[in-house]
Short mmCIF file of C-alpha atoms and ligand atoms in Angstrom, two decimals:
data_model
loop_
_atom_site.label_atom_id
_atom_site.label_comp_id
_atom_site.label_asym_id
_atom_site.label_seq_id
_atom_site.Cartn_x
_atom_site.Cartn_y
_atom_site.Cartn_z
CA MET A 233 13.24 -25.63 11.67
CA LEU A 234 10.17 -27.01 9.72
CA ILE A 235 10.88 -27.80 6.08
CA LEU A 236 8.65 -28.92 3.13
CA GLY A 237 10.61 -30.88 0.56
CA LEU A 238 9.22 -31.38 -2.89
CA GLU A 239 10.81 -33.63 -5.60
CA SER A 240 9.21 -34.39 -9.16
CA SER A 241 12.35 -34.88 -11.18
CA CYS A 242 11.29 -38.14 -12.75
CA ASP A 243 8.35 -40.25 -12.28
CA ASP A 244 7.81 -39.96 -8.50
CA CYS A 245 5.71 -37.12 -7.31
CA SER A 246 6.66 -36.60 -3.56
CA ALA A 247 6.40 -34.09 -0.78
CA ALA A 248 7.63 -34.38 2.87
CA VAL A 249 7.85 -32.27 5.78
CA ILE A 250 10.87 -32.72 8.23
CA GLU A 251 12.02 -30.93 11.30
CA GLU A 252 15.68 -30.20 11.28
CA THR A 253 16.88 -30.46 15.01
CA ALA A 254 20.25 -30.02 16.83
CA THR A 255 20.75 -33.84 16.16
CA GLY A 256 19.69 -34.12 12.57
CA PRO A 257 16.50 -34.31 10.56
CA LYS A 258 13.41 -35.81 11.79
CA LEU A 259 10.75 -36.78 9.54
CA LEU A 260 7.24 -35.56 10.04
CA SER A 261 5.49 -36.83 6.99
CA LEU A 262 6.51 -38.44 3.47
CA VAL A 263 3.95 -38.87 0.70
CA ARG A 264 4.90 -40.34 -2.53
CA LYS A 265 2.64 -40.95 -5.66
CA SER A 266 4.08 -43.54 -7.83
CA GLN A 267 3.35 -43.68 -11.66
CA ASP A 268 4.62 -47.12 -12.08
CA ASP A 269 0.96 -48.25 -13.47
CA LEU A 270 1.18 -45.43 -16.07
CA HIS A 271 4.56 -46.19 -17.45
CA GLY A 272 4.53 -50.00 -16.74
CA PRO A 273 3.18 -50.79 -20.19
CA PHE A 274 6.02 -48.75 -21.96
CA GLY A 275 8.78 -50.39 -19.85
CA GLY A 276 10.15 -47.05 -19.06
CA VAL A 277 9.36 -43.41 -18.04
CA VAL A 278 7.52 -41.51 -20.86
CA PRO A 279 8.55 -37.94 -20.13
CA GLU A 280 5.46 -36.35 -21.33
CA LEU A 281 3.18 -38.61 -19.56
CA ALA A 282 4.99 -38.11 -16.31
CA ALA A 283 4.94 -34.39 -16.65
CA ARG A 284 1.17 -34.42 -17.08
CA GLU A 285 0.63 -36.79 -14.22
CA HIS A 286 2.86 -34.57 -11.94
CA LEU A 287 0.52 -31.68 -12.64
CA LEU A 288 -2.50 -33.79 -11.62
CA GLN A 289 -0.75 -35.13 -8.45
CA ILE A 290 1.37 -32.16 -6.99
CA HIS A 291 -1.56 -30.29 -5.24
CA GLY A 292 -2.88 -33.46 -3.22
CA VAL A 293 0.53 -34.66 -2.64
CA ILE A 294 1.61 -31.23 -0.83
CA ALA A 295 -1.84 -31.10 1.01
CA GLU A 296 -1.43 -34.69 2.43
CA ALA A 297 2.17 -34.20 3.33
CA LEU A 298 1.10 -30.98 5.56
CA ARG A 299 -1.95 -32.79 6.61
CA GLN A 300 0.01 -35.79 7.88
CA ALA A 301 2.56 -33.41 9.62
CA GLY A 302 -0.37 -31.68 11.33
CA LEU A 303 0.75 -28.26 9.85
CA GLU A 304 -0.61 -25.20 8.05
CA ALA A 305 1.72 -24.08 5.08
CA SER A 306 2.09 -20.75 7.04
CA ARG A 307 3.99 -22.40 9.84
CA LEU A 308 6.86 -23.52 7.61
CA ASP A 309 10.33 -22.08 7.96
CA ARG A 310 11.52 -23.21 4.54
CA ILE A 311 10.43 -24.79 1.22
CA ALA A 312 12.88 -26.79 -0.69
CA ALA A 313 12.44 -28.20 -4.27
CA THR A 314 14.47 -30.08 -6.72
CA GLN A 315 15.85 -27.60 -9.30
CA GLY A 316 17.61 -30.32 -11.54
CA PRO A 317 18.96 -32.44 -12.99
CA GLY A 318 15.91 -34.59 -14.38
CA LEU A 319 13.19 -34.19 -16.93
CA VAL A 320 12.32 -30.71 -17.43
CA GLY A 321 8.59 -30.99 -17.73
CA CYS A 322 8.61 -32.93 -14.57
CA LEU A 323 10.94 -30.81 -12.70
CA LEU A 324 8.88 -27.57 -13.35
CA THR A 325 5.91 -28.89 -11.61
CA SER A 326 7.11 -29.34 -8.03
CA PHE A 327 9.74 -26.47 -8.56
CA SER A 328 6.96 -24.05 -9.61
CA ALA A 329 4.67 -25.21 -6.84
CA GLY A 330 7.32 -24.65 -4.25
CA LYS A 331 8.11 -21.20 -5.49
CA ALA A 332 4.57 -20.20 -5.70
CA LEU A 333 3.79 -21.41 -2.24
CA ALA A 334 6.93 -19.81 -0.82
CA TRP A 335 5.84 -16.50 -2.41
CA ARG A 336 2.29 -16.81 -1.05
CA TYR A 337 3.40 -16.99 2.51
CA GLY A 338 6.61 -15.10 2.40
CA ILE A 339 8.71 -18.42 3.42
CA PRO A 340 12.37 -18.78 2.23
CA PHE A 341 12.79 -21.04 -0.69
CA VAL A 342 15.73 -23.36 -1.24
CA PRO A 343 16.58 -24.66 -4.88
CA VAL A 344 18.08 -28.07 -4.27
CA HIS A 345 20.55 -30.07 -6.62
CA HIS A 346 19.03 -33.80 -6.82
CA LEU A 347 22.40 -35.19 -6.05
CA PHE A 348 22.63 -33.41 -2.79
CA GLY A 349 19.11 -34.86 -2.05
CA HIS A 350 20.53 -38.41 -2.52
CA LEU A 351 23.43 -37.55 -0.36
CA ASN A 352 21.36 -36.05 2.33
CA ALA A 353 19.07 -38.99 2.53
CA ALA A 354 21.78 -40.67 4.55
CA ARG A 355 21.38 -38.10 7.33
CA PHE A 356 18.22 -39.62 8.55
CA GLU A 357 20.20 -42.86 9.48
CA ALA A 358 23.56 -41.39 9.99
CA PRO A 359 23.37 -37.56 10.93
CA ALA A 360 27.00 -37.71 12.69
CA LEU A 361 28.73 -39.39 9.56
CA PRO A 362 32.52 -38.80 9.63
CA PHE A 363 34.05 -37.07 6.56
CA PRO A 364 35.53 -37.30 4.12
CA ALA A 365 33.07 -39.70 2.78
CA LEU A 366 33.00 -41.66 -0.50
CA VAL A 367 29.48 -41.21 -1.92
CA LEU A 368 28.23 -43.76 -4.50
CA LEU A 369 25.03 -42.38 -6.19
CA VAL A 370 23.43 -45.05 -8.21
CA SER A 371 19.90 -44.91 -9.64
CA GLY A 372 18.17 -45.24 -13.04
CA GLY A 373 20.01 -42.14 -14.49
CA HIS A 374 23.27 -42.07 -12.39
CA THR A 375 26.16 -44.37 -11.54
CA HIS A 376 28.71 -41.79 -9.86
CA LEU A 377 31.21 -42.03 -7.31
CA TYR A 378 32.03 -38.77 -5.29
CA VAL A 379 34.28 -37.71 -2.59
CA SER A 380 32.60 -35.41 -0.08
CA THR A 381 33.93 -33.30 2.73
CA GLY A 382 30.55 -32.19 4.06
CA TRP A 383 26.82 -32.73 3.34
CA THR A 384 26.63 -29.99 0.72
CA ASN A 385 29.69 -30.82 -1.55
CA LEU A 386 30.47 -33.31 -3.88
CA THR A 387 33.70 -33.98 -6.19
CA LEU A 388 33.45 -36.50 -8.89
CA LEU A 389 35.76 -39.54 -8.76
CA GLN A 390 34.40 -41.73 -11.45
CA LYS A 391 31.20 -42.56 -13.25
CA THR A 392 29.69 -44.77 -16.08
CA ARG A 393 30.63 -44.34 -19.51
CA ASP A 394 27.40 -45.44 -20.78
CA ASP A 395 24.41 -46.72 -18.96
CA ALA A 396 23.40 -46.40 -15.30
CA ALA A 397 23.24 -49.45 -13.27
CA GLY A 398 19.61 -48.96 -12.78
CA GLU A 399 19.19 -49.05 -16.42
CA ALA A 400 20.74 -52.80 -16.51
CA PHE A 401 18.27 -53.89 -13.75
CA ASP A 402 15.21 -52.23 -15.73
CA LYS A 403 16.14 -53.51 -19.22
CA THR A 404 16.68 -56.97 -17.80
CA ALA A 405 13.55 -57.21 -16.04
CA ARG A 406 11.76 -55.98 -19.37
CA MET A 407 13.74 -58.59 -21.50
CA LEU A 408 12.61 -61.35 -18.97
CA GLY A 409 9.03 -60.01 -19.05
CA LEU A 410 9.16 -59.49 -15.22
CA GLY A 411 7.43 -55.95 -15.21
CA TYR A 412 8.36 -52.31 -14.50
CA PRO A 413 10.21 -50.95 -12.66
CA GLY A 414 12.74 -53.72 -12.81
CA GLY A 415 15.09 -53.22 -9.79
CA PRO A 416 12.89 -54.40 -7.24
CA LEU A 417 11.54 -57.30 -9.29
CA VAL A 418 15.08 -58.48 -10.42
CA ASP A 419 15.99 -58.42 -6.61
CA ALA A 420 13.05 -60.54 -5.59
CA CYS A 421 13.71 -63.00 -8.22
CA ALA A 422 17.34 -63.24 -7.54
CA ARG A 423 16.62 -63.89 -4.00
CA ARG A 424 14.71 -67.02 -4.90
CA ALA A 425 17.66 -68.61 -6.94
CA ALA A 426 19.22 -71.76 -5.72
CA ALA A 427 22.46 -70.91 -7.38
CA PRO A 428 23.81 -68.25 -9.79
CA ALA A 429 23.87 -68.64 -13.64
CA PRO A 430 27.45 -68.34 -15.21
CA LYS A 431 29.13 -65.00 -14.31
CA PHE A 432 28.93 -62.09 -16.73
CA THR A 433 32.27 -61.09 -17.86
CA PRO A 434 33.39 -57.56 -16.71
CA PRO A 435 34.30 -54.67 -19.09
CA LYS A 436 37.87 -53.85 -19.49
CA PHE A 437 39.12 -50.50 -20.09
CA ARG A 438 42.15 -50.02 -22.54
CA ASP A 439 42.89 -46.46 -21.53
CA GLY A 440 43.13 -47.29 -17.95
CA THR A 441 40.51 -44.58 -17.08
CA ALA A 442 38.60 -45.34 -13.63
CA SER A 443 35.09 -45.74 -14.84
CA TRP A 444 32.19 -48.22 -15.05
CA SER A 445 30.37 -49.69 -18.02
CA PHE A 446 26.96 -51.43 -17.82
CA SER A 447 25.71 -51.29 -21.38
CA GLY A 448 27.49 -54.91 -22.11
CA LEU A 449 25.41 -56.47 -19.52
CA LYS A 450 22.26 -55.66 -21.52
CA THR A 451 23.75 -57.29 -24.51
CA GLY A 452 24.98 -60.14 -22.48
CA MET A 453 21.48 -60.76 -21.08
CA LYS A 454 20.03 -60.45 -24.50
CA LEU A 455 22.33 -63.15 -25.93
CA ARG A 456 21.64 -65.46 -23.01
CA ILE A 457 17.89 -65.05 -23.15
CA ALA A 458 17.99 -65.65 -27.06
CA ALA A 459 20.01 -68.74 -26.44
CA GLU A 460 17.23 -70.56 -24.63
CA PRO A 461 13.90 -70.47 -26.36
CA GLY A 462 11.17 -69.53 -24.08
CA LEU A 463 13.17 -67.90 -21.42
CA GLY A 464 11.93 -64.46 -22.17
CA GLU A 465 8.25 -65.50 -21.49
CA ALA A 466 9.13 -68.06 -18.56
CA GLY A 467 8.52 -65.68 -15.68
CA ALA A 468 9.76 -65.28 -12.11
CA GLU A 469 8.82 -68.88 -11.06
CA ASP A 470 11.29 -70.44 -13.60
CA PRO A 471 14.77 -71.32 -11.97
CA ARG A 472 16.62 -70.20 -14.82
CA VAL A 473 15.33 -66.78 -14.82
CA GLN A 474 16.04 -66.65 -10.94
CA ALA A 475 19.54 -67.84 -11.72
CA LEU A 476 20.06 -65.09 -14.31
CA CYS A 477 18.75 -62.33 -12.13
CA ARG A 478 21.09 -63.66 -9.37
CA SER A 479 24.13 -63.49 -11.85
CA LEU A 480 23.12 -59.86 -12.93
CA GLN A 481 22.78 -58.65 -9.30
CA ASP A 482 25.97 -60.22 -8.10
CA ALA A 483 27.83 -58.69 -11.03
CA ILE A 484 26.48 -55.16 -10.56
CA SER A 485 27.11 -55.28 -6.77
CA LYS A 486 30.56 -56.57 -7.30
CA TRP A 487 31.59 -54.23 -10.15
CA LEU A 488 30.13 -51.04 -8.12
CA LEU A 489 32.17 -51.84 -5.02
CA GLU A 490 35.27 -52.98 -6.66
CA PRO A 491 36.95 -49.55 -6.98
CA ILE A 492 36.01 -48.56 -3.44
CA PRO A 493 39.11 -49.71 -1.53
CA ALA A 494 41.54 -47.88 -3.74
CA TRP A 495 39.43 -44.74 -3.64
CA ALA A 496 39.08 -45.00 0.14
CA GLU A 497 42.90 -45.06 0.46
CA ARG A 498 43.48 -42.39 -1.85
CA THR A 499 40.98 -39.84 -0.36
CA GLY A 500 41.56 -40.92 3.25
CA ALA A 501 37.81 -41.66 3.36
CA LYS A 502 36.38 -42.17 6.74
CA SER A 503 32.79 -43.34 5.61
CA LEU A 504 30.96 -44.84 2.64
CA VAL A 505 27.45 -43.37 1.40
CA ILE A 506 25.30 -45.44 -0.94
CA SER A 507 22.12 -43.68 -2.15
CA GLY A 508 19.83 -43.61 -5.02
CA GLY A 509 17.28 -46.23 -6.00
CA VAL A 510 19.86 -49.12 -6.80
CA ALA A 511 20.87 -48.61 -3.18
CA CYS A 512 17.64 -50.51 -2.20
CA ASN A 513 19.15 -53.72 -3.72
CA SER A 514 19.70 -56.45 -1.28
CA LYS A 515 22.93 -57.75 -2.49
CA LEU A 516 24.57 -54.55 -2.85
CA ARG A 517 23.52 -53.53 0.74
CA GLU A 518 24.88 -56.85 2.02
CA GLU A 519 28.18 -56.68 0.26
CA ALA A 520 28.64 -53.00 1.00
CA THR A 521 28.30 -53.73 4.72
CA ILE A 522 30.85 -56.43 4.55
CA LEU A 523 33.16 -54.15 2.66
CA ALA A 524 32.82 -51.19 4.91
CA GLY A 525 33.46 -53.34 7.86
CA ARG A 526 36.74 -54.68 6.30
CA LEU A 527 37.82 -51.19 5.34
CA GLY A 528 36.86 -49.61 8.81
CA LEU A 529 34.46 -47.16 6.99
CA GLU A 530 31.21 -46.00 8.75
CA LEU A 531 28.40 -46.89 6.39
CA GLY A 532 25.57 -44.55 5.47
CA ILE A 533 22.98 -46.33 3.37
CA PRO A 534 19.59 -44.95 3.74
CA ALA A 535 16.57 -46.86 4.40
CA PRO A 536 14.86 -48.08 1.08
CA LYS A 537 12.18 -45.42 1.36
CA PHE A 538 14.93 -42.61 1.28
CA CYS A 539 16.97 -44.18 -1.19
CA THR A 540 14.55 -43.90 -4.24
CA ASP A 541 13.38 -40.24 -5.18
CA ASN A 542 11.45 -38.60 -2.33
CA GLY A 543 10.61 -35.23 -0.93
CA ALA A 544 12.13 -35.96 2.43
CA MET A 545 15.89 -35.89 1.01
CA ILE A 546 15.27 -32.73 -0.62
CA ALA A 547 14.05 -31.24 2.61
CA ALA A 548 17.20 -32.63 4.51
CA ALA A 549 19.39 -31.08 1.84
CA GLY A 550 17.31 -27.85 1.96
CA ALA A 551 17.97 -27.58 5.62
CA LEU A 552 21.76 -26.97 4.96
CA LEU A 553 21.77 -25.10 1.67
CA PRO A 554 21.38 -21.42 1.56
CA PRO A 555 17.85 -20.15 0.61
CA SER A 556 17.57 -18.04 -2.61
CA GLU A 557 17.74 -14.33 -2.69
CA LEU A 558 15.62 -14.04 -5.83
CA PRO A 559 13.58 -17.28 -5.87
CA LEU A 560 11.03 -16.04 -8.63
CA GLU A 561 14.02 -15.65 -11.03
CA LEU A 562 14.94 -19.17 -10.78
CA ASN A 563 14.05 -21.90 -13.13
CA ALA A 564 14.19 -25.75 -13.33
CA ASP A 565 17.21 -26.77 -15.03
CA ALA A 566 17.36 -30.37 -17.01
CA ASP A 567 21.05 -30.36 -16.95
CA LEU A 568 21.96 -28.44 -13.72
CA PRO A 569 25.57 -28.86 -12.84
CA LEU A 570 26.84 -29.44 -9.32
CA PRO A 571 28.31 -26.31 -7.78
CA LEU A 572 32.07 -26.22 -7.38
CA PRO A 573 33.06 -27.48 -3.81
CA MET A 574 34.01 -24.55 -1.89
CA GLY A 575 37.64 -23.92 -0.38
O1 KG4 B 659 16.59 -42.77 -7.47
P1 KG4 B 659 15.61 -43.43 -8.18
O2 KG4 B 659 14.22 -43.58 -7.70
O3 KG4 B 659 15.20 -42.70 -9.59
C1 KG4 B 659 16.19 -41.96 -10.35
O4 KG4 B 659 16.68 -40.90 -10.05
O5 KG4 B 659 16.66 -42.76 -11.22
O6 KG4 B 659 15.96 -44.85 -9.01
C2 KG4 B 659 15.23 -45.54 -9.75
C3 KG4 B 659 16.11 -46.90 -10.07
C4 KG4 B 659 15.29 -47.84 -11.10
O7 KG4 B 659 16.39 -48.19 -11.98
C5 KG4 B 659 15.04 -48.92 -10.23
O8 KG4 B 659 14.82 -50.11 -10.97
C6 KG4 B 659 16.04 -49.09 -9.41
O9 KG4 B 659 16.21 -47.67 -8.94
N1 KG4 B 659 15.89 -49.81 -8.03
C7 KG4 B 659 16.72 -50.96 -7.78
C8 KG4 B 659 15.84 -51.60 -6.66
N2 KG4 B 659 14.89 -50.67 -6.31
C9 KG4 B 659 15.01 -49.69 -7.04
N3 KG4 B 659 17.43 -51.56 -8.35
C10 KG4 B 659 17.83 -52.62 -7.75
N4 KG4 B 659 17.64 -53.45 -6.75
C11 KG4 B 659 16.46 -52.72 -6.11
N5 KG4 B 659 15.84 -53.37 -5.12
ZN1 ZN B 660 17.31 -39.87 -8.06
#
């Protein structure tokens, strides 16, 4: 089965073609247009600018994905596109393009929840992953832990009370003048540190609810930068900046993985999936590998190109989800809820 996957929920405009085989998805092409230069000067995604840019990019991105796969659109068996959640002006572009293309060629159209996309990104590396799986989805907008009994279901276990972990990376990079998007820049800077700066204090929750909080890290970082004149402009070559990045990365990796052993025991999990942009982080990947080994969990962390938003993960989810019976009636939904797990 040949599937075109489209994704434009935030600032990545992406299309990919996969072939779904008996042994899992095979990537035939993956095209992604970044908007980093457009949003960089603002230090974050400007929704209206992103939406306008997607409109300019989408046709070229789809044409290039088909060209690289060596296919005419008429040969596709399915077209899948992200329906939500995300920025609605952005979502609309690839969702409408997908519906239109499906209608033109009479191809089944599959609306995909963005988080099913991030989960299915793990199928490229680990198509035979054992379930139940703990699924940590961690990006610029999400820091959520789910338990999953298959590739198309997610039941929430815990989430952040405030910021997503990616936000802490992006805001730190902004405060330190490292650039945008922050995650990869903080990661690179942290890897150059000879030693970490003093640890950040983990948040404590009085009500005992299982959750995370990352907003305090932004304040902690702001106070430390303010305490050392010139640090905000010192740049990635400065050992103090490198040490701070390392402490931030150590804290985020540690906090994210801390609840995993208890949830693994409670859910009887056999595997651990980590996906979303922050799953590219080198320290998190390293620590997760050690933890999974210790707990006897099979690990499904996608390759970095599948962790950040991309069309291939949407195609991979679209291979397993049902096509819509009335695709032209569907609309993009900024707050699309996850469907309730069946059974
Ligand atoms: O999944 P994604 O592409 O888009 C959202 O759905 O948000 O994730 C983007 C986020 C950004 O916050 C970016 O800074 C972060 O992923 N990120 C990283 C790394 N690469 C991307 N964070 C930490 N370390 C990285 N290497
Ligand atoms: Zn995402």
